[in-house]
mmCIF file of C-alpha atoms in Angstrom:
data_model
loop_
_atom_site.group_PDB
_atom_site.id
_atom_site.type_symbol
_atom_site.label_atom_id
_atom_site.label_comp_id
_atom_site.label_asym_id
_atom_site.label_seq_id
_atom_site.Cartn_x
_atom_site.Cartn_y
_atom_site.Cartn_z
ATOM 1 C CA UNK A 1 78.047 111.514 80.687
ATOM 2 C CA UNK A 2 78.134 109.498 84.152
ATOM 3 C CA UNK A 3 81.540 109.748 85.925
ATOM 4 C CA UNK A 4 82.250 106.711 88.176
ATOM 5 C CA UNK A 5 84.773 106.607 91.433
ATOM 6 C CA UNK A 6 86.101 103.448 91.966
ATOM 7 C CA UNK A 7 88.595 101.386 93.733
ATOM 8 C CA UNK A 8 90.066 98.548 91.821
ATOM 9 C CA UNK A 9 92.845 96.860 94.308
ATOM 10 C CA UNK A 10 93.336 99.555 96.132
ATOM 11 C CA UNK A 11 94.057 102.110 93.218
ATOM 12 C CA UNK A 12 90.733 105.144 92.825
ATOM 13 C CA UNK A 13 89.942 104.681 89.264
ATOM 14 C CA UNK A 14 87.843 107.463 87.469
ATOM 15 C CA UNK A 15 85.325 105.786 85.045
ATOM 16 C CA UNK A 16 83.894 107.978 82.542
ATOM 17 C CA UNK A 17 80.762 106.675 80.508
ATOM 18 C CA UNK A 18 79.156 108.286 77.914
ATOM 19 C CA UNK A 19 76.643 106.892 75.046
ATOM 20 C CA UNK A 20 77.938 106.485 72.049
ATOM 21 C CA UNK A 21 75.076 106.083 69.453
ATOM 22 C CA UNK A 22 76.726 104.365 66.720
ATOM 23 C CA UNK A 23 79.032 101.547 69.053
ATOM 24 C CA UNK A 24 75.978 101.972 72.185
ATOM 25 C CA UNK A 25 78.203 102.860 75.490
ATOM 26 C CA UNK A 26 81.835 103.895 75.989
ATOM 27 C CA UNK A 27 83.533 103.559 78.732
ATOM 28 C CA UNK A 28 86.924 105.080 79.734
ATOM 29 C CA UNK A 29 88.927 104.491 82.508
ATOM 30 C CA UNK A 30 91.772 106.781 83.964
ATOM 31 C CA UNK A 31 93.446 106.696 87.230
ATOM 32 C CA UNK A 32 94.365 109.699 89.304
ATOM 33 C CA UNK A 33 96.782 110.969 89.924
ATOM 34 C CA UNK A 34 98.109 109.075 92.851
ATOM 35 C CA UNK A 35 97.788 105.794 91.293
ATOM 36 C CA UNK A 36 100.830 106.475 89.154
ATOM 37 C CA UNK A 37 102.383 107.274 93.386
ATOM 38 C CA UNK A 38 101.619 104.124 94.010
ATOM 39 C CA UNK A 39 103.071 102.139 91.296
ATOM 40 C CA UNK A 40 106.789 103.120 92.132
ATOM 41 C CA UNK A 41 108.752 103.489 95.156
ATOM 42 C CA UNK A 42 106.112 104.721 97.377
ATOM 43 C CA UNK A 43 104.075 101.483 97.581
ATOM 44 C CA UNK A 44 106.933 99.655 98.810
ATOM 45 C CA UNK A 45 106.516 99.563 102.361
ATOM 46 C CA UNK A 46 109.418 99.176 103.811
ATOM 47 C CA UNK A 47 109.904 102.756 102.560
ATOM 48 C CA UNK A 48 107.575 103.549 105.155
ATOM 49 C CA UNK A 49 110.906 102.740 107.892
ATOM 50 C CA UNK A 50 113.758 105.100 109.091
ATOM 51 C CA UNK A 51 116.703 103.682 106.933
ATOM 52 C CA UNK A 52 120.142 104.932 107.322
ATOM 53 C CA UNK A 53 121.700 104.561 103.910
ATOM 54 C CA UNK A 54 125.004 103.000 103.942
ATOM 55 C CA UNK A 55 126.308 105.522 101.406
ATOM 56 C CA UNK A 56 126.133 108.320 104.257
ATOM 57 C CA UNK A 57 126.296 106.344 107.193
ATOM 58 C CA UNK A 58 129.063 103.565 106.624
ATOM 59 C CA UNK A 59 131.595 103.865 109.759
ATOM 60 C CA UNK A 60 134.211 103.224 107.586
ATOM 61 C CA UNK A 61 134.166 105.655 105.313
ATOM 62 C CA UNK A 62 132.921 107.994 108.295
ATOM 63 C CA UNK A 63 135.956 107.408 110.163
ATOM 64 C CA UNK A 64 138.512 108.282 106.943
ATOM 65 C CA UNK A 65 137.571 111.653 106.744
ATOM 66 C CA UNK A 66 139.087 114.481 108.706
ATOM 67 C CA UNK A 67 138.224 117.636 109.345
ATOM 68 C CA UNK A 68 139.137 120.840 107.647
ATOM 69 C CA UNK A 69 137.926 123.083 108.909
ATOM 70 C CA UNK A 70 135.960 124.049 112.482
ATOM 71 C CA UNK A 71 133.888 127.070 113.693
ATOM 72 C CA UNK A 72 132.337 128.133 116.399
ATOM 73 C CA UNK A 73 129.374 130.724 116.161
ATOM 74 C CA UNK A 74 128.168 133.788 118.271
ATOM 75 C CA UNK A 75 124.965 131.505 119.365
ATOM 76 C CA UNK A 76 127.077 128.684 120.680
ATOM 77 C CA UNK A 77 126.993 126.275 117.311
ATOM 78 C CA UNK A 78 129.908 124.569 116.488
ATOM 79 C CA UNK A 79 130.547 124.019 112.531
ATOM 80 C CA UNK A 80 132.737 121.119 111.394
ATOM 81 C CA UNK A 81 133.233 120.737 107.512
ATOM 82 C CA UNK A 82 134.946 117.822 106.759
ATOM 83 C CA UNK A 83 137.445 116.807 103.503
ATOM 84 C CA UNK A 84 134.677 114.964 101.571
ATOM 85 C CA UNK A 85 132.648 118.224 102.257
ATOM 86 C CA UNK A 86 130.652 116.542 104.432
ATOM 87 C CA UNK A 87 129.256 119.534 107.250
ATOM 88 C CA UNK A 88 128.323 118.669 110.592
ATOM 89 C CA UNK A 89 126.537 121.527 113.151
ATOM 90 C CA UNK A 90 126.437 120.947 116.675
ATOM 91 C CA UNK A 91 124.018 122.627 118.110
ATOM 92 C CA UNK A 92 123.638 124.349 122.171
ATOM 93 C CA UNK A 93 120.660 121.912 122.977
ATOM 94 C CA UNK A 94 122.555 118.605 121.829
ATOM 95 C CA UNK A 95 121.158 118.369 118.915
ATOM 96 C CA UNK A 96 123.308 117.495 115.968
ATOM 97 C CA UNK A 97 122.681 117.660 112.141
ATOM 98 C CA UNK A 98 124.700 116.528 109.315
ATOM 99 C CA UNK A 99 124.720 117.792 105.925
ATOM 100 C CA UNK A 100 126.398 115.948 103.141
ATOM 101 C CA UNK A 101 127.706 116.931 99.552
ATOM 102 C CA UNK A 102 124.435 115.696 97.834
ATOM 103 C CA UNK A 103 122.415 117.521 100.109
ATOM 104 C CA UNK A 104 121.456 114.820 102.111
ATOM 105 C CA UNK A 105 120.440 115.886 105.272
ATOM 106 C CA UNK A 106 120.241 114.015 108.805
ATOM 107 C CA UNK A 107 119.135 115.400 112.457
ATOM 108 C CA UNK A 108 119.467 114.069 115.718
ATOM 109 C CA UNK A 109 117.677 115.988 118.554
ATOM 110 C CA UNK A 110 118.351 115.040 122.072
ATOM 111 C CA UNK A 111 114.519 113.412 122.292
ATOM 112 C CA UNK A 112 116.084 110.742 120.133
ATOM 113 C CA UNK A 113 113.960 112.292 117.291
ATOM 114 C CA UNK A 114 115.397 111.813 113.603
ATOM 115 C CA UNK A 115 114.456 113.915 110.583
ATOM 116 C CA UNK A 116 116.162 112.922 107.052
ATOM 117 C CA UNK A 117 115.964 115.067 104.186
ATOM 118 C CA UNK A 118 117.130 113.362 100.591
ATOM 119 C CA UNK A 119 117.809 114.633 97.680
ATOM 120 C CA UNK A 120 114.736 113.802 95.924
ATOM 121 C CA UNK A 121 112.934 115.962 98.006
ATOM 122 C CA UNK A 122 111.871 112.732 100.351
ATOM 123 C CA UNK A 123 111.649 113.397 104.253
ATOM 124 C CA UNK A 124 111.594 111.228 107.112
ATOM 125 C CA UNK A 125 110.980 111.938 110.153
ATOM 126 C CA UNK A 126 111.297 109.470 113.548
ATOM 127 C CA UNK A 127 108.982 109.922 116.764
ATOM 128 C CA UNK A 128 111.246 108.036 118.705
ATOM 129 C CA UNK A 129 108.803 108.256 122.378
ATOM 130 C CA UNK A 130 106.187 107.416 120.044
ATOM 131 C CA UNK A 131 108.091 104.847 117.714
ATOM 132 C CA UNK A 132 106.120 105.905 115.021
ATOM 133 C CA UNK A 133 107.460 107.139 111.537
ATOM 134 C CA UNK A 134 105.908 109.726 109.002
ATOM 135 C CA UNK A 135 107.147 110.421 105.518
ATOM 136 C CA UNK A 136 106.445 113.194 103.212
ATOM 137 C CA UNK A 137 106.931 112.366 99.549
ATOM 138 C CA UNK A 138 107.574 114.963 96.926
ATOM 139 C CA UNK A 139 104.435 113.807 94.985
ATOM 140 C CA UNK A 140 102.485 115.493 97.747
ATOM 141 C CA UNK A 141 101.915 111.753 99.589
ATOM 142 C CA UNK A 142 102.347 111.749 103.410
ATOM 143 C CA UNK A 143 102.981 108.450 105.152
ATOM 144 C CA UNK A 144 102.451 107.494 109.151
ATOM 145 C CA UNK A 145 103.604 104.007 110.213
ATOM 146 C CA UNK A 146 102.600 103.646 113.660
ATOM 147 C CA UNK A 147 104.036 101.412 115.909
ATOM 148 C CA UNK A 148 100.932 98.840 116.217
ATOM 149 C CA UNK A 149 101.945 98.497 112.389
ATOM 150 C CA UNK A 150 99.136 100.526 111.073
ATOM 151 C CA UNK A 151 99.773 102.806 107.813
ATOM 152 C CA UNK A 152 97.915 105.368 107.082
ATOM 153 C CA UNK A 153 98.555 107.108 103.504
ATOM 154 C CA UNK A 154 97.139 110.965 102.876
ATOM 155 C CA UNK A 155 97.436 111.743 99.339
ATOM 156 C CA UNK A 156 97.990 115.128 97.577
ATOM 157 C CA UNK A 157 94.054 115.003 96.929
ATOM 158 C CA UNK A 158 92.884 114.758 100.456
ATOM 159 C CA UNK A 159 92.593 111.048 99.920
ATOM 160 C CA UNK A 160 93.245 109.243 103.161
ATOM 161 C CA UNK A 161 93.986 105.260 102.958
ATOM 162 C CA UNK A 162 94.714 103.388 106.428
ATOM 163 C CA UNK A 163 96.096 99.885 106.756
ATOM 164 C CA UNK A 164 95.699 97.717 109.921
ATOM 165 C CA UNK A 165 97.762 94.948 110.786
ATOM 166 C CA UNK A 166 94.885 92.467 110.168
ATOM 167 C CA UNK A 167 95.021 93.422 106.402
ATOM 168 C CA UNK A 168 91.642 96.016 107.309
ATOM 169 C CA UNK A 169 92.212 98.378 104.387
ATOM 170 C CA UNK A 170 89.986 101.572 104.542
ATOM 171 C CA UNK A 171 89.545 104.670 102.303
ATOM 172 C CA UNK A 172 87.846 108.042 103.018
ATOM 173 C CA UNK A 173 87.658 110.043 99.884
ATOM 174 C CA UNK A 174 87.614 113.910 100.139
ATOM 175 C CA UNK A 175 83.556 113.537 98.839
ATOM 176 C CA UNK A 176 82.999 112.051 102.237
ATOM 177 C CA UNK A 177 82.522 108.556 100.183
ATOM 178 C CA UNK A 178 84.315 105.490 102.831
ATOM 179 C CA UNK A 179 84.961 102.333 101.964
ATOM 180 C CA UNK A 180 86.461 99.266 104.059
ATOM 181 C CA UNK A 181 87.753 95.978 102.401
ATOM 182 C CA UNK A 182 88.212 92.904 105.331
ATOM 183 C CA UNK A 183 91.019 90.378 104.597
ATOM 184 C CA UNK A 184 88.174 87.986 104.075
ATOM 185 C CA UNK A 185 87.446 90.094 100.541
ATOM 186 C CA UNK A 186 83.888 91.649 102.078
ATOM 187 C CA UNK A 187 83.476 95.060 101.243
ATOM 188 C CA UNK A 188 81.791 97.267 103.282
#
């Protein structure tokens, strides 16, 4: 049995071939794991940008909704929990986070910094001196989107997959194998 890595646009594809005496060779493709990453939400790029969802951060609704109730803690926090049950938490340094019903989850610190939690387990978080972005996935996929407009992708399996603004694609597989495919369609 000979077991073949491959990349078939841009997707690592495990090839499997053993003889088969009575039909001579058999081949069997499977993709790992992150493959099946790929193929939904995560491949979409402009995933890879720090959204603010209008369902938790439309002014209008934001503005409706009073607050109930409002504490203030030994350590200087101040706790606002509002009608919808929306809580906000002011914290000493400036920083200010914002939990919502759903357990949606949004940060500000006073760096300009911005980490999101969803509830799928997604989170985002902003390097604002840096401008750069870097999402962890639930799947085990982390995500940096640098301001130059490079992407680079580390998957669950060690996997690491960077995209340059040219259309450069390169892959460095955990078996030390590397691989670079040029806009032109060389492969090096």
């Amino acid at each position: 049995m000979i077991r073949i890595v491959k990349t078939i646009r841009k997707i690592k594809v495990l090839e499997t071939i053993s003889p088969n005496p009575s039909a001579g060779i058999h081949v069997e493709a499977k993709a790992t794991n992150y493959q099946k990453e790929e193929m939904e939400d995560e491949e979409d790029e402009t995933n890879y940008d720090l959204v603010f969802p209008d369902k938790y951060h439309n002014p209008n609704i934001q503005n409706l909704q009073q607050v109930v109730k409002q504490d203030v803690t030994q350590d200087g926090k101040i706790i606002k929990l509002f009608e919808g049950g929306k809580r906000e938490i002011d914290y000493p340094s400036g920083s200010k986070k914002e939990i919502f019903p759903d357990n949606y989850q949004i940060t500000y610190f006073v760096n300009n910094d911005v980490k999101q939690l969803f509830p799928s387990g997604k989170e985002v978080y902003f390097f604002s001196k840096e401008n750069a972005t870097q999402i962890k996935f639930p799947s085990g996929l982390e995500v940096f989107k640098f301001a130059n407009g490079n992407i680079q992708k580390t998957y669950a399996d060690g996997m690491i997959s960077s995209k340059y603004p040219d259309g450069t694609i390169q892959n460095k597989y955990t078996d030390g194998y590397k691989e670079i495919f040029h806009p032109d369609g060389t492969l090096e």
